[in-house]
């Protein structure tokens, strides 16, 4: 383990940018993204450039504050996630992906989780008329392809980082597991962790359950109220959402979140009101829903988090050239 990776905070910019570990990590990240683009393009997806600001952003980012800016006298937001824009883009293309920058003012206590950044990127994927099962299958094949691509093209970088290539390959060799949210809650309670059954798996519980697994697995069927209004509610199980998180083993935790999306105007309006949101804020989005958004499914893969897994890094700040941790003012 390097001295810099043992520190809670990133080193000064010069030391970080000139570190052989940083250079190896960012080179590996570039090849991972090249592999992801190769895979998605072959699957028929079109890459779009995502918006950075808008009148609203993702209302479902847990615990994080949004950043307001003055946009010619209007109160706009920096994107915490472009989920609503992904749905809207399906009016032009049936399959899309974006490499999207996001900003979330995470709670100060997340500065020590080794998994949270204020400024980060997501590989956002969305496709029309898709199901959750199809989204999970795509997510599994995409992440496996990226691991195999990195192992095939990044031998030198992985050696510098001290990442065992065999261990990396074995992690994705088998079919990913699947477990309902309620089952994970039960497992955590048996371990003595007081996980709330009505909320997302908290950060401590997520890391705990991740350290106990040998292969990636999906957590499905989160309770309504734990996520944004855009996750579709199950018709067969009212109060349960048709969504998922993908957890990677070894303590690396959540890599992505995804779901089938709610597109019906009436149900979207009802869900917005249930969350206490003001529908007027979403006027542009609701206008599109009224005209007819295609039903869809998709997910967002955390680029820096997945890079951390690929390189076996101790903290997610190692996976970006200009790390910004909660509560720390940095360039």
PDB file of C-alpha atoms in Angstrom, residues 69-202:
ATOM      1  CA  UNK A  69     -26.736  28.848  -9.662  1.00  0.00           C
ATOM      2  CA  UNK A  70     -28.082  32.115 -11.053  1.00  0.00           C
ATOM      3  CA  UNK A  71     -29.033  31.525 -14.675  1.00  0.00           C
ATOM      4  CA  UNK A  72     -30.014  34.917 -16.087  1.00  0.00           C
ATOM      5  CA  UNK A  73     -32.187  35.627 -13.086  1.00  0.00           C
ATOM      6  CA  UNK A  74     -33.560  32.085 -12.861  1.00  0.00           C
ATOM      7  CA  UNK A  75     -32.671  29.574 -10.130  1.00  0.00           C
ATOM      8  CA  UNK A  76     -31.054  26.626 -11.885  1.00  0.00           C
ATOM      9  CA  UNK A  77     -29.275  23.512 -10.603  1.00  0.00           C
ATOM     10  CA  UNK A  78     -26.029  21.772 -11.330  1.00  0.00           C
ATOM     11  CA  UNK A  79     -26.832  18.188 -12.276  1.00  0.00           C
ATOM     12  CA  UNK A  80     -26.724  15.654  -9.454  1.00  0.00           C
ATOM     13  CA  UNK A  81     -27.890  13.147 -12.079  1.00  0.00           C
ATOM     14  CA  UNK A  82     -29.336  13.570 -15.558  1.00  0.00           C
ATOM     15  CA  UNK A  83     -32.048  10.928 -15.127  1.00  0.00           C
ATOM     16  CA  UNK A  84     -34.903  13.121 -16.372  1.00  0.00           C
ATOM     17  CA  UNK A  85     -32.878  14.166 -19.411  1.00  0.00           C
ATOM     18  CA  UNK A  86     -32.068  10.541 -20.186  1.00  0.00           C
ATOM     19  CA  UNK A  87     -35.771   9.773 -20.413  1.00  0.00           C
ATOM     20  CA  UNK A  88     -36.382  12.832 -22.569  1.00  0.00           C
ATOM     21  CA  UNK A  89     -33.551  11.886 -24.954  1.00  0.00           C
ATOM     22  CA  UNK A  90     -35.373   8.685 -25.851  1.00  0.00           C
ATOM     23  CA  UNK A  91     -37.729  10.837 -27.907  1.00  0.00           C
ATOM     24  CA  UNK A  92     -34.803  11.115 -30.371  1.00  0.00           C
ATOM     25  CA  UNK A  93     -33.006   7.768 -29.987  1.00  0.00           C
ATOM     26  CA  UNK A  94     -34.162   4.417 -28.657  1.00  0.00           C
ATOM     27  CA  UNK A  95     -30.862   3.621 -26.937  1.00  0.00           C
ATOM     28  CA  UNK A  96     -28.559   6.275 -25.479  1.00  0.00           C
ATOM     29  CA  UNK A  97     -25.571   6.622 -23.176  1.00  0.00           C
ATOM     30  CA  UNK A  98     -23.730   9.602 -21.710  1.00  0.00           C
ATOM     31  CA  UNK A  99     -20.548  10.206 -19.773  1.00  0.00           C
ATOM     32  CA  UNK A 100     -22.100  12.692 -17.379  1.00  0.00           C
ATOM     33  CA  UNK A 101     -20.450  15.007 -14.824  1.00  0.00           C
ATOM     34  CA  UNK A 102     -22.361  15.389 -11.548  1.00  0.00           C
ATOM     35  CA  UNK A 103     -22.044  17.547  -8.432  1.00  0.00           C
ATOM     36  CA  UNK A 104     -23.520  16.572  -5.062  1.00  0.00           C
ATOM     37  CA  UNK A 105     -22.792  18.296  -1.763  1.00  0.00           C
ATOM     38  CA  UNK A 106     -22.567  15.059   0.187  1.00  0.00           C
ATOM     39  CA  UNK A 107     -22.975  15.056   3.999  1.00  0.00           C
ATOM     40  CA  UNK A 108     -19.701  15.715   5.829  1.00  0.00           C
ATOM     41  CA  UNK A 109     -19.771  12.273   7.420  1.00  0.00           C
ATOM     42  CA  UNK A 110     -19.282  10.679   3.974  1.00  0.00           C
ATOM     43  CA  UNK A 111     -15.749  12.110   3.764  1.00  0.00           C
ATOM     44  CA  UNK A 112     -14.496   9.003   5.591  1.00  0.00           C
ATOM     45  CA  UNK A 113     -16.410   6.333   3.631  1.00  0.00           C
ATOM     46  CA  UNK A 114     -13.724   6.179   0.885  1.00  0.00           C
ATOM     47  CA  UNK A 115     -16.615   5.950  -1.625  1.00  0.00           C
ATOM     48  CA  UNK A 116     -17.972   9.501  -1.906  1.00  0.00           C
ATOM     49  CA  UNK A 117     -16.903  12.483  -3.991  1.00  0.00           C
ATOM     50  CA  UNK A 118     -18.593  15.861  -4.413  1.00  0.00           C
ATOM     51  CA  UNK A 119     -17.688  15.989  -8.108  1.00  0.00           C
ATOM     52  CA  UNK A 120     -17.874  12.712 -10.021  1.00  0.00           C
ATOM     53  CA  UNK A 121     -18.950  11.121 -13.294  1.00  0.00           C
ATOM     54  CA  UNK A 122     -21.535   8.537 -14.250  1.00  0.00           C
ATOM     55  CA  UNK A 123     -21.781   6.355 -17.304  1.00  0.00           C
ATOM     56  CA  UNK A 124     -25.506   6.799 -17.844  1.00  0.00           C
ATOM     57  CA  UNK A 125     -27.373   4.257 -19.977  1.00  0.00           C
ATOM     58  CA  UNK A 126     -31.061   4.273 -20.973  1.00  0.00           C
ATOM     59  CA  UNK A 127     -33.152   2.390 -23.528  1.00  0.00           C
ATOM     60  CA  UNK A 128     -36.795   2.585 -24.577  1.00  0.00           C
ATOM     61  CA  UNK A 129     -39.309  -0.190 -23.877  1.00  0.00           C
ATOM     62  CA  UNK A 130     -36.830  -2.007 -21.652  1.00  0.00           C
ATOM     63  CA  UNK A 131     -37.486  -4.083 -18.553  1.00  0.00           C
ATOM     64  CA  UNK A 132     -35.559  -4.273 -15.301  1.00  0.00           C
ATOM     65  CA  UNK A 133     -34.373  -7.768 -16.228  1.00  0.00           C
ATOM     66  CA  UNK A 134     -32.976  -6.446 -19.509  1.00  0.00           C
ATOM     67  CA  UNK A 135     -31.272  -3.531 -17.734  1.00  0.00           C
ATOM     68  CA  UNK A 136     -29.658  -5.867 -15.197  1.00  0.00           C
ATOM     69  CA  UNK A 137     -28.503  -8.213 -17.957  1.00  0.00           C
ATOM     70  CA  UNK A 138     -26.985  -5.275 -19.850  1.00  0.00           C
ATOM     71  CA  UNK A 139     -25.321  -3.980 -16.674  1.00  0.00           C
ATOM     72  CA  UNK A 140     -23.781  -7.375 -15.989  1.00  0.00           C
ATOM     73  CA  UNK A 141     -22.478  -7.812 -19.509  1.00  0.00           C
ATOM     74  CA  UNK A 142     -21.147  -4.235 -19.635  1.00  0.00           C
ATOM     75  CA  UNK A 143     -19.218  -4.426 -16.370  1.00  0.00           C
ATOM     76  CA  UNK A 144     -17.834  -7.873 -17.201  1.00  0.00           C
ATOM     77  CA  UNK A 145     -16.700  -6.624 -20.623  1.00  0.00           C
ATOM     78  CA  UNK A 146     -14.976  -3.629 -19.004  1.00  0.00           C
ATOM     79  CA  UNK A 147     -13.124  -5.856 -16.539  1.00  0.00           C
ATOM     80  CA  UNK A 148     -12.001  -8.190 -19.316  1.00  0.00           C
ATOM     81  CA  UNK A 149     -10.964  -5.216 -21.473  1.00  0.00           C
ATOM     82  CA  UNK A 150      -8.865  -3.732 -18.663  1.00  0.00           C
ATOM     83  CA  UNK A 151      -7.200  -7.068 -17.890  1.00  0.00           C
ATOM     84  CA  UNK A 152      -6.362  -7.474 -21.593  1.00  0.00           C
ATOM     85  CA  UNK A 153      -5.016  -3.939 -22.134  1.00  0.00           C
ATOM     86  CA  UNK A 154      -3.753  -2.641 -18.773  1.00  0.00           C
ATOM     87  CA  UNK A 155      -1.218  -5.184 -17.564  1.00  0.00           C
ATOM     88  CA  UNK A 156       1.421  -2.536 -16.784  1.00  0.00           C
ATOM     89  CA  UNK A 157      -1.021  -0.241 -14.993  1.00  0.00           C
ATOM     90  CA  UNK A 158      -2.423  -3.079 -12.886  1.00  0.00           C
ATOM     91  CA  UNK A 159       1.109  -4.117 -11.944  1.00  0.00           C
ATOM     92  CA  UNK A 160       1.941  -0.588 -10.759  1.00  0.00           C
ATOM     93  CA  UNK A 161      -1.242  -0.552  -8.689  1.00  0.00           C
ATOM     94  CA  UNK A 162      -0.562  -3.995  -7.253  1.00  0.00           C
ATOM     95  CA  UNK A 163      -3.900  -5.355  -8.510  1.00  0.00           C
ATOM     96  CA  UNK A 164      -4.095  -9.137  -8.816  1.00  0.00           C
ATOM     97  CA  UNK A 165      -5.375  -9.759 -12.349  1.00  0.00           C
ATOM     98  CA  UNK A 166      -6.582 -13.252 -11.510  1.00  0.00           C
ATOM     99  CA  UNK A 167      -8.609 -11.946  -8.595  1.00  0.00           C
ATOM    100  CA  UNK A 168     -10.099  -9.257 -10.814  1.00  0.00           C
ATOM    101  CA  UNK A 169     -11.091 -11.782 -13.480  1.00  0.00           C
ATOM    102  CA  UNK A 170     -12.530 -14.251 -10.956  1.00  0.00           C
ATOM    103  CA  UNK A 171     -14.754 -11.535  -9.450  1.00  0.00           C
ATOM    104  CA  UNK A 172     -16.861 -11.376 -12.631  1.00  0.00           C
ATOM    105  CA  UNK A 173     -16.440 -14.940 -13.907  1.00  0.00           C
ATOM    106  CA  UNK A 174     -19.771 -16.166 -12.560  1.00  0.00           C
ATOM    107  CA  UNK A 175     -23.319 -14.915 -13.032  1.00  0.00           C
ATOM    108  CA  UNK A 176     -24.025 -12.018 -10.693  1.00  0.00           C
ATOM    109  CA  UNK A 177     -26.221 -12.697  -7.682  1.00  0.00           C
ATOM    110  CA  UNK A 178     -29.654 -11.245  -6.962  1.00  0.00           C
ATOM    111  CA  UNK A 179     -31.292 -10.469  -3.626  1.00  0.00           C
ATOM    112  CA  UNK A 180     -34.342  -8.455  -2.632  1.00  0.00           C
ATOM    113  CA  UNK A 181     -33.945  -5.394  -0.433  1.00  0.00           C
ATOM    114  CA  UNK A 182     -36.019  -7.000   2.323  1.00  0.00           C
ATOM    115  CA  UNK A 183     -33.681 -10.020   2.356  1.00  0.00           C
ATOM    116  CA  UNK A 184     -30.592  -7.818   2.619  1.00  0.00           C
ATOM    117  CA  UNK A 185     -32.208  -5.929   5.510  1.00  0.00           C
ATOM    118  CA  UNK A 186     -32.763  -9.270   7.259  1.00  0.00           C
ATOM    119  CA  UNK A 187     -29.149 -10.334   6.673  1.00  0.00           C
ATOM    120  CA  UNK A 188     -27.808  -7.073   8.074  1.00  0.00           C
ATOM    121  CA  UNK A 189     -30.004  -7.268  11.162  1.00  0.00           C
ATOM    122  CA  UNK A 190     -28.764 -10.796  11.814  1.00  0.00           C
ATOM    123  CA  UNK A 191     -25.247  -9.355  11.721  1.00  0.00           C
ATOM    124  CA  UNK A 192     -26.250  -6.782  14.333  1.00  0.00           C
ATOM    125  CA  UNK A 193     -26.543  -3.832  11.961  1.00  0.00           C
ATOM    126  CA  UNK A 194     -29.778  -1.831  12.573  1.00  0.00           C
ATOM    127  CA  UNK A 195     -30.801  -1.334   8.941  1.00  0.00           C
ATOM    128  CA  UNK A 196     -34.115   0.493   8.425  1.00  0.00           C
ATOM    129  CA  UNK A 197     -36.456  -1.603   6.256  1.00  0.00           C
ATOM    130  CA  UNK A 198     -38.016   1.502   4.684  1.00  0.00           C
ATOM    131  CA  UNK A 199     -34.837   3.173   3.400  1.00  0.00           C
ATOM    132  CA  UNK A 200     -31.928   2.482   1.093  1.00  0.00           C
ATOM    133  CA  UNK A 201     -29.141   0.341   2.511  1.00  0.00           C
ATOM    134  CA  UNK A 202     -27.046   2.797   4.504  1.00  0.00           C
TER     135      UNK A 202
END
